[in-house]
Every structure is written in structure tokens, then in C-alpha cells.
């Protein structure tokens, strides 16, 4: 009888160990599945993050280039403004206007017309930009000395 009890105890222990091993195996496989899914999600997130970083680097490079171009344009505009200030300081327009009003009025009107035309070209409400080589020649942009010819007055529709 003792042998039967011992056999039952051994079988019970082996069954318990087998059950624990089976439960551990199932739990481990379930965890492996969950970790595999999490790993796939992390890999996707990493790829997305790398793409975002690369896009941000490209954008930063573009912004730096645009900023350099804007800085050059600003320096050109400041030089043009300095030229204008120097010209205005050199000439006493009040004295000239009193002395030769017709001449000064004509030149000032021509310059004002050119300025309005340039402003109209820059702020075209239709958003249409002129083709290369067809830009209004009255604008001071891209001229060597920043001045334009005042040979003929041009009527402006924006006055």
C-alpha cells in the first residue's frame, strides 16, 4: 500500500511540475508575441522619427539658404537706401524746388510714377509674376547703380 501512495505522490508531483511547465510555456509564448508586436511598433515609430528628422534637416538647410538670399537682398536694399540718403543729402530739394519748380516737379512726378509701378508689380493681386526678361524696366531692382532712367514718364493705373 505504501508503494501505491508513493506512486500517487510521485505522479502528483510530476503532474504538478508538468502543469507548471505547461503554464510557464504558454505564458512565455504569450509574452513573446506581445513583445514582438511592441518591437514592430517601435521599429515603425523609429522609421517615422528618422524620416521626420531627415525632413527637418532638409527644411533647415532650405531655410538657411533662403535666409542667406534674404540677407543678401536686405544688404542690397540697405545699400540702395544709403545711396538715396546720400543723394538727398547732397541736393537741397527745397532750394531747387523754389528755384526751378517745373523741372523738379517733373522729375519728382516721374520718380513717383516709377515707384508706384514697381510697387504695383511687386504686389500684383493676381499673383502673376512676370516672365524672365519682361520685368518692368522702371524698377530699380537689379540695376547697377540703383537708379533708373527718367527719360519718359509712365502713367500708372494704381494712383
PDB file of C-alpha atoms in Angstrom:
ATOM      1  CA  UNK A   1       0.000   0.000   0.000  1.00  0.00           C
ATOM      2  CA  UNK A   2       2.842   2.288   0.721  1.00  0.00           C
ATOM      3  CA  UNK A   3       4.045   1.776  -2.810  1.00  0.00           C
ATOM      4  CA  UNK A   4       0.741   2.962  -4.171  1.00  0.00           C
ATOM      5  CA  UNK A   5       0.812   6.077  -2.030  1.00  0.00           C
ATOM      6  CA  UNK A   6       4.364   6.780  -3.076  1.00  0.00           C
ATOM      7  CA  UNK A   7       3.413   6.251  -6.700  1.00  0.00           C
ATOM      8  CA  UNK A   8       0.466   8.626  -6.308  1.00  0.00           C
ATOM      9  CA  UNK A   9       2.654  11.255  -4.638  1.00  0.00           C
ATOM     10  CA  UNK A  10       5.314  10.927  -7.360  1.00  0.00           C
ATOM     11  CA  UNK A  11       2.637  11.079 -10.079  1.00  0.00           C
ATOM     12  CA  UNK A  12       1.093  14.112  -8.353  1.00  0.00           C
ATOM     13  CA  UNK A  13       4.449  15.837  -8.171  1.00  0.00           C
ATOM     14  CA  UNK A  14       5.223  15.029 -11.797  1.00  0.00           C
ATOM     15  CA  UNK A  15       1.751  16.223 -12.821  1.00  0.00           C
ATOM     16  CA  UNK A  16       2.210  19.444 -10.840  1.00  0.00           C
ATOM     17  CA  UNK A  17       5.631  20.026 -12.357  1.00  0.00           C
ATOM     18  CA  UNK A  18       4.207  19.292 -15.826  1.00  0.00           C
ATOM     19  CA  UNK A  19       1.306  21.669 -15.260  1.00  0.00           C
ATOM     20  CA  UNK A  20       3.656  24.429 -14.047  1.00  0.00           C
ATOM     21  CA  UNK A  21       5.939  23.838 -17.044  1.00  0.00           C
ATOM     22  CA  UNK A  22       2.958  23.969 -19.439  1.00  0.00           C
ATOM     23  CA  UNK A  23       1.641  27.167 -17.808  1.00  0.00           C
ATOM     24  CA  UNK A  24       5.113  28.748 -17.930  1.00  0.00           C
ATOM     25  CA  UNK A  25       5.459  27.787 -21.619  1.00  0.00           C
ATOM     26  CA  UNK A  26       2.078  29.322 -22.544  1.00  0.00           C
ATOM     27  CA  UNK A  27       2.783  32.494 -20.552  1.00  0.00           C
ATOM     28  CA  UNK A  28       6.227  32.850 -22.115  1.00  0.00           C
ATOM     29  CA  UNK A  29       4.847  32.382 -25.642  1.00  0.00           C
ATOM     30  CA  UNK A  30       2.168  34.990 -24.971  1.00  0.00           C
ATOM     31  CA  UNK A  31       4.779  37.448 -23.706  1.00  0.00           C
ATOM     32  CA  UNK A  32       6.978  36.752 -26.728  1.00  0.00           C
ATOM     33  CA  UNK A  33       4.037  37.533 -29.009  1.00  0.00           C
ATOM     34  CA  UNK A  34       3.277  40.806 -27.217  1.00  0.00           C
ATOM     35  CA  UNK A  35       6.948  41.816 -27.231  1.00  0.00           C
ATOM     36  CA  UNK A  36       7.204  41.011 -30.945  1.00  0.00           C
ATOM     37  CA  UNK A  37       4.228  43.261 -31.665  1.00  0.00           C
ATOM     38  CA  UNK A  38       5.670  46.033 -29.492  1.00  0.00           C
ATOM     39  CA  UNK A  39       9.019  45.682 -31.261  1.00  0.00           C
ATOM     40  CA  UNK A  40       7.329  46.036 -34.657  1.00  0.00           C
ATOM     41  CA  UNK A  41       5.520  49.168 -33.438  1.00  0.00           C
ATOM     42  CA  UNK A  42       8.776  50.593 -32.097  1.00  0.00           C
ATOM     43  CA  UNK A  43      10.539  49.918 -35.398  1.00  0.00           C
ATOM     44  CA  UNK A  44       7.773  51.749 -37.278  1.00  0.00           C
ATOM     45  CA  UNK A  45       7.970  54.650 -34.833  1.00  0.00           C
ATOM     46  CA  UNK A  46      11.758  54.749 -35.227  1.00  0.00           C
ATOM     47  CA  UNK A  47      11.469  54.852 -39.030  1.00  0.00           C
ATOM     48  CA  UNK A  48       8.888  57.643 -38.805  1.00  0.00           C
ATOM     49  CA  UNK A  49      11.076  59.546 -36.376  1.00  0.00           C
ATOM     50  CA  UNK A  50      14.131  59.187 -38.652  1.00  0.00           C
ATOM     51  CA  UNK A  51      12.085  60.401 -41.637  1.00  0.00           C
ATOM     52  CA  UNK A  52      10.882  63.364 -39.599  1.00  0.00           C
ATOM     53  CA  UNK A  53      14.420  64.200 -38.523  1.00  0.00           C
ATOM     54  CA  UNK A  54      15.657  63.981 -42.123  1.00  0.00           C
ATOM     55  CA  UNK A  55      12.802  66.211 -43.282  1.00  0.00           C
ATOM     56  CA  UNK A  56      13.592  68.716 -40.552  1.00  0.00           C
ATOM     57  CA  UNK A  57      17.276  68.727 -41.555  1.00  0.00           C
ATOM     58  CA  UNK A  58      16.329  69.324 -45.199  1.00  0.00           C
ATOM     59  CA  UNK A  59      13.931  72.098 -44.178  1.00  0.00           C
ATOM     60  CA  UNK A  60      16.606  73.687 -42.025  1.00  0.00           C
ATOM     61  CA  UNK A  61      19.020  73.659 -44.964  1.00  0.00           C
ATOM     62  CA  UNK A  62      16.380  75.224 -47.217  1.00  0.00           C
ATOM     63  CA  UNK A  63      15.608  77.870 -44.592  1.00  0.00           C
ATOM     64  CA  UNK A  64      19.299  78.647 -44.207  1.00  0.00           C
ATOM     65  CA  UNK A  65      19.615  79.113 -47.983  1.00  0.00           C
ATOM     66  CA  UNK A  66      16.509  81.304 -48.110  1.00  0.00           C
ATOM     67  CA  UNK A  67      17.787  83.271 -45.128  1.00  0.00           C
ATOM     68  CA  UNK A  68      21.124  83.864 -46.895  1.00  0.00           C
ATOM     69  CA  UNK A  69      19.283  85.061 -50.007  1.00  0.00           C
ATOM     70  CA  UNK A  70      17.074  87.358 -47.943  1.00  0.00           C
ATOM     71  CA  UNK A  71      20.138  88.687 -46.142  1.00  0.00           C
ATOM     72  CA  UNK A  72      21.758  89.494 -49.496  1.00  0.00           C
ATOM     73  CA  UNK A  73      18.576  91.231 -50.666  1.00  0.00           C
ATOM     74  CA  UNK A  74      18.423  93.161 -47.399  1.00  0.00           C
ATOM     75  CA  UNK A  75      22.011  94.312 -47.822  1.00  0.00           C
ATOM     76  CA  UNK A  76      21.235  95.384 -51.395  1.00  0.00           C
ATOM     77  CA  UNK A  77      18.164  97.297 -50.209  1.00  0.00           C
ATOM     78  CA  UNK A  78      20.177  98.928 -47.426  1.00  0.00           C
ATOM     79  CA  UNK A  79      22.866  99.985 -49.914  1.00  0.00           C
ATOM     80  CA  UNK A  80      20.163 101.431 -52.166  1.00  0.00           C
ATOM     81  CA  UNK A  81      18.668 103.273 -49.176  1.00  0.00           C
ATOM     82  CA  UNK A  82      22.116 104.607 -48.308  1.00  0.00           C
ATOM     83  CA  UNK A  83      22.502 105.815 -51.904  1.00  0.00           C
ATOM     84  CA  UNK A  84      19.152 107.559 -51.724  1.00  0.00           C
ATOM     85  CA  UNK A  85      20.014 109.193 -48.407  1.00  0.00           C
ATOM     86  CA  UNK A  86      23.368 110.339 -49.779  1.00  0.00           C
ATOM     87  CA  UNK A  87      21.720 111.754 -52.890  1.00  0.00           C
ATOM     88  CA  UNK A  88      19.083 113.579 -50.843  1.00  0.00           C
ATOM     89  CA  UNK A  89      21.728 114.989 -48.519  1.00  0.00           C
ATOM     90  CA  UNK A  90      23.795 116.142 -51.479  1.00  0.00           C
ATOM     91  CA  UNK A  91      20.898 118.013 -53.097  1.00  0.00           C
ATOM     92  CA  UNK A  92      18.861 120.662 -51.397  1.00  0.00           C
ATOM     93  CA  UNK A  93      15.465 119.819 -52.924  1.00  0.00           C
ATOM     94  CA  UNK A  94      13.691 122.704 -51.215  1.00  0.00           C
ATOM     95  CA  UNK A  95      16.105 125.216 -52.710  1.00  0.00           C
ATOM     96  CA  UNK A  96      15.900 123.559 -56.152  1.00  0.00           C
ATOM     97  CA  UNK A  97      12.101 123.404 -55.998  1.00  0.00           C
ATOM     98  CA  UNK A  98      11.933 127.115 -55.204  1.00  0.00           C
ATOM     99  CA  UNK A  99      14.466 127.944 -57.901  1.00  0.00           C
ATOM    100  CA  UNK A 100      13.207 125.621 -60.706  1.00  0.00           C
ATOM    101  CA  UNK A 101       9.756 124.310 -59.754  1.00  0.00           C
ATOM    102  CA  UNK A 102       8.839 122.951 -63.196  1.00  0.00           C
ATOM    103  CA  UNK A 103      11.992 120.844 -63.519  1.00  0.00           C
ATOM    104  CA  UNK A 104      11.806 119.433 -60.004  1.00  0.00           C
ATOM    105  CA  UNK A 105       8.066 118.752 -60.246  1.00  0.00           C
ATOM    106  CA  UNK A 106       8.525 116.794 -63.488  1.00  0.00           C
ATOM    107  CA  UNK A 107      11.394 114.726 -62.100  1.00  0.00           C
ATOM    108  CA  UNK A 108       9.633 114.044 -58.814  1.00  0.00           C
ATOM    109  CA  UNK A 109       6.439 113.038 -60.628  1.00  0.00           C
ATOM    110  CA  UNK A 110       8.385 110.678 -62.921  1.00  0.00           C
ATOM    111  CA  UNK A 111      10.166 109.117 -59.964  1.00  0.00           C
ATOM    112  CA  UNK A 112       6.881 108.746 -58.082  1.00  0.00           C
ATOM    113  CA  UNK A 113       5.262 107.091 -61.103  1.00  0.00           C
ATOM    114  CA  UNK A 114       8.146 104.622 -61.385  1.00  0.00           C
ATOM    115  CA  UNK A 115       7.893 103.865 -57.668  1.00  0.00           C
ATOM    116  CA  UNK A 116       4.151 103.193 -57.912  1.00  0.00           C
ATOM    117  CA  UNK A 117       4.699 100.970 -60.962  1.00  0.00           C
ATOM    118  CA  UNK A 118       7.339  98.954 -59.141  1.00  0.00           C
ATOM    119  CA  UNK A 119       5.102  98.665 -56.113  1.00  0.00           C
ATOM    120  CA  UNK A 120       2.229  97.506 -58.319  1.00  0.00           C
ATOM    121  CA  UNK A 121       4.493  94.890 -59.931  1.00  0.00           C
ATOM    122  CA  UNK A 122       5.609  93.587 -56.546  1.00  0.00           C
ATOM    123  CA  UNK A 123       2.105  93.465 -55.060  1.00  0.00           C
ATOM    124  CA  UNK A 124       0.155  92.156 -58.026  1.00  0.00           C
ATOM    125  CA  UNK A 125      -3.164  90.952 -56.552  1.00  0.00           C
ATOM    126  CA  UNK A 126      -3.482  88.213 -59.165  1.00  0.00           C
ATOM    127  CA  UNK A 127      -0.238  86.669 -58.012  1.00  0.00           C
ATOM    128  CA  UNK A 128       1.052  86.609 -61.563  1.00  0.00           C
ATOM    129  CA  UNK A 129       4.753  87.166 -61.790  1.00  0.00           C
ATOM    130  CA  UNK A 130       6.365  88.485 -64.919  1.00  0.00           C
ATOM    131  CA  UNK A 131       8.355  86.139 -67.120  1.00  0.00           C
ATOM    132  CA  UNK A 132      12.137  86.388 -67.076  1.00  0.00           C
ATOM    133  CA  UNK A 133      13.344  89.313 -69.134  1.00  0.00           C
ATOM    134  CA  UNK A 134       9.943  91.044 -69.162  1.00  0.00           C
ATOM    135  CA  UNK A 135      10.221  92.789 -65.819  1.00  0.00           C
ATOM    136  CA  UNK A 136       9.304  96.439 -65.774  1.00  0.00           C
ATOM    137  CA  UNK A 137      12.417  98.425 -66.661  1.00  0.00           C
ATOM    138  CA  UNK A 138      11.302 101.283 -64.416  1.00  0.00           C
ATOM    139  CA  UNK A 139      12.036  99.295 -61.272  1.00  0.00           C
ATOM    140  CA  UNK A 140      15.312  99.907 -59.503  1.00  0.00           C
ATOM    141  CA  UNK A 141      15.781  96.225 -58.775  1.00  0.00           C
ATOM    142  CA  UNK A 142      18.906  94.643 -60.294  1.00  0.00           C
ATOM    143  CA  UNK A 143      20.199  97.924 -61.677  1.00  0.00           C
ATOM    144  CA  UNK A 144      23.898  98.682 -61.296  1.00  0.00           C
ATOM    145  CA  UNK A 145      23.686 101.989 -59.523  1.00  0.00           C
ATOM    146  CA  UNK A 146      20.180 101.656 -58.113  1.00  0.00           C
ATOM    147  CA  UNK A 147      18.782 104.418 -60.279  1.00  0.00           C
ATOM    148  CA  UNK A 148      16.566 104.178 -63.306  1.00  0.00           C
ATOM    149  CA  UNK A 149      16.237 106.345 -66.317  1.00  0.00           C
ATOM    150  CA  UNK A 150      13.769 109.177 -66.128  1.00  0.00           C
ATOM    151  CA  UNK A 151      13.515 109.747 -69.863  1.00  0.00           C
ATOM    152  CA  UNK A 152       9.777 109.272 -70.192  1.00  0.00           C
ATOM    153  CA  UNK A 153       7.056 109.418 -67.597  1.00  0.00           C
ATOM    154  CA  UNK A 154       4.917 106.334 -67.364  1.00  0.00           C
ATOM    155  CA  UNK A 155       1.301 106.578 -66.377  1.00  0.00           C
ATOM    156  CA  UNK A 156       0.325 104.322 -63.528  1.00  0.00           C
ATOM    157  CA  UNK A 157      -3.115 102.805 -63.113  1.00  0.00           C
ATOM    158  CA  UNK A 158      -2.603 102.394 -59.363  1.00  0.00           C
ATOM    159  CA  UNK A 159      -2.664 106.100 -58.447  1.00  0.00           C
TER     160      UNK A 159
END
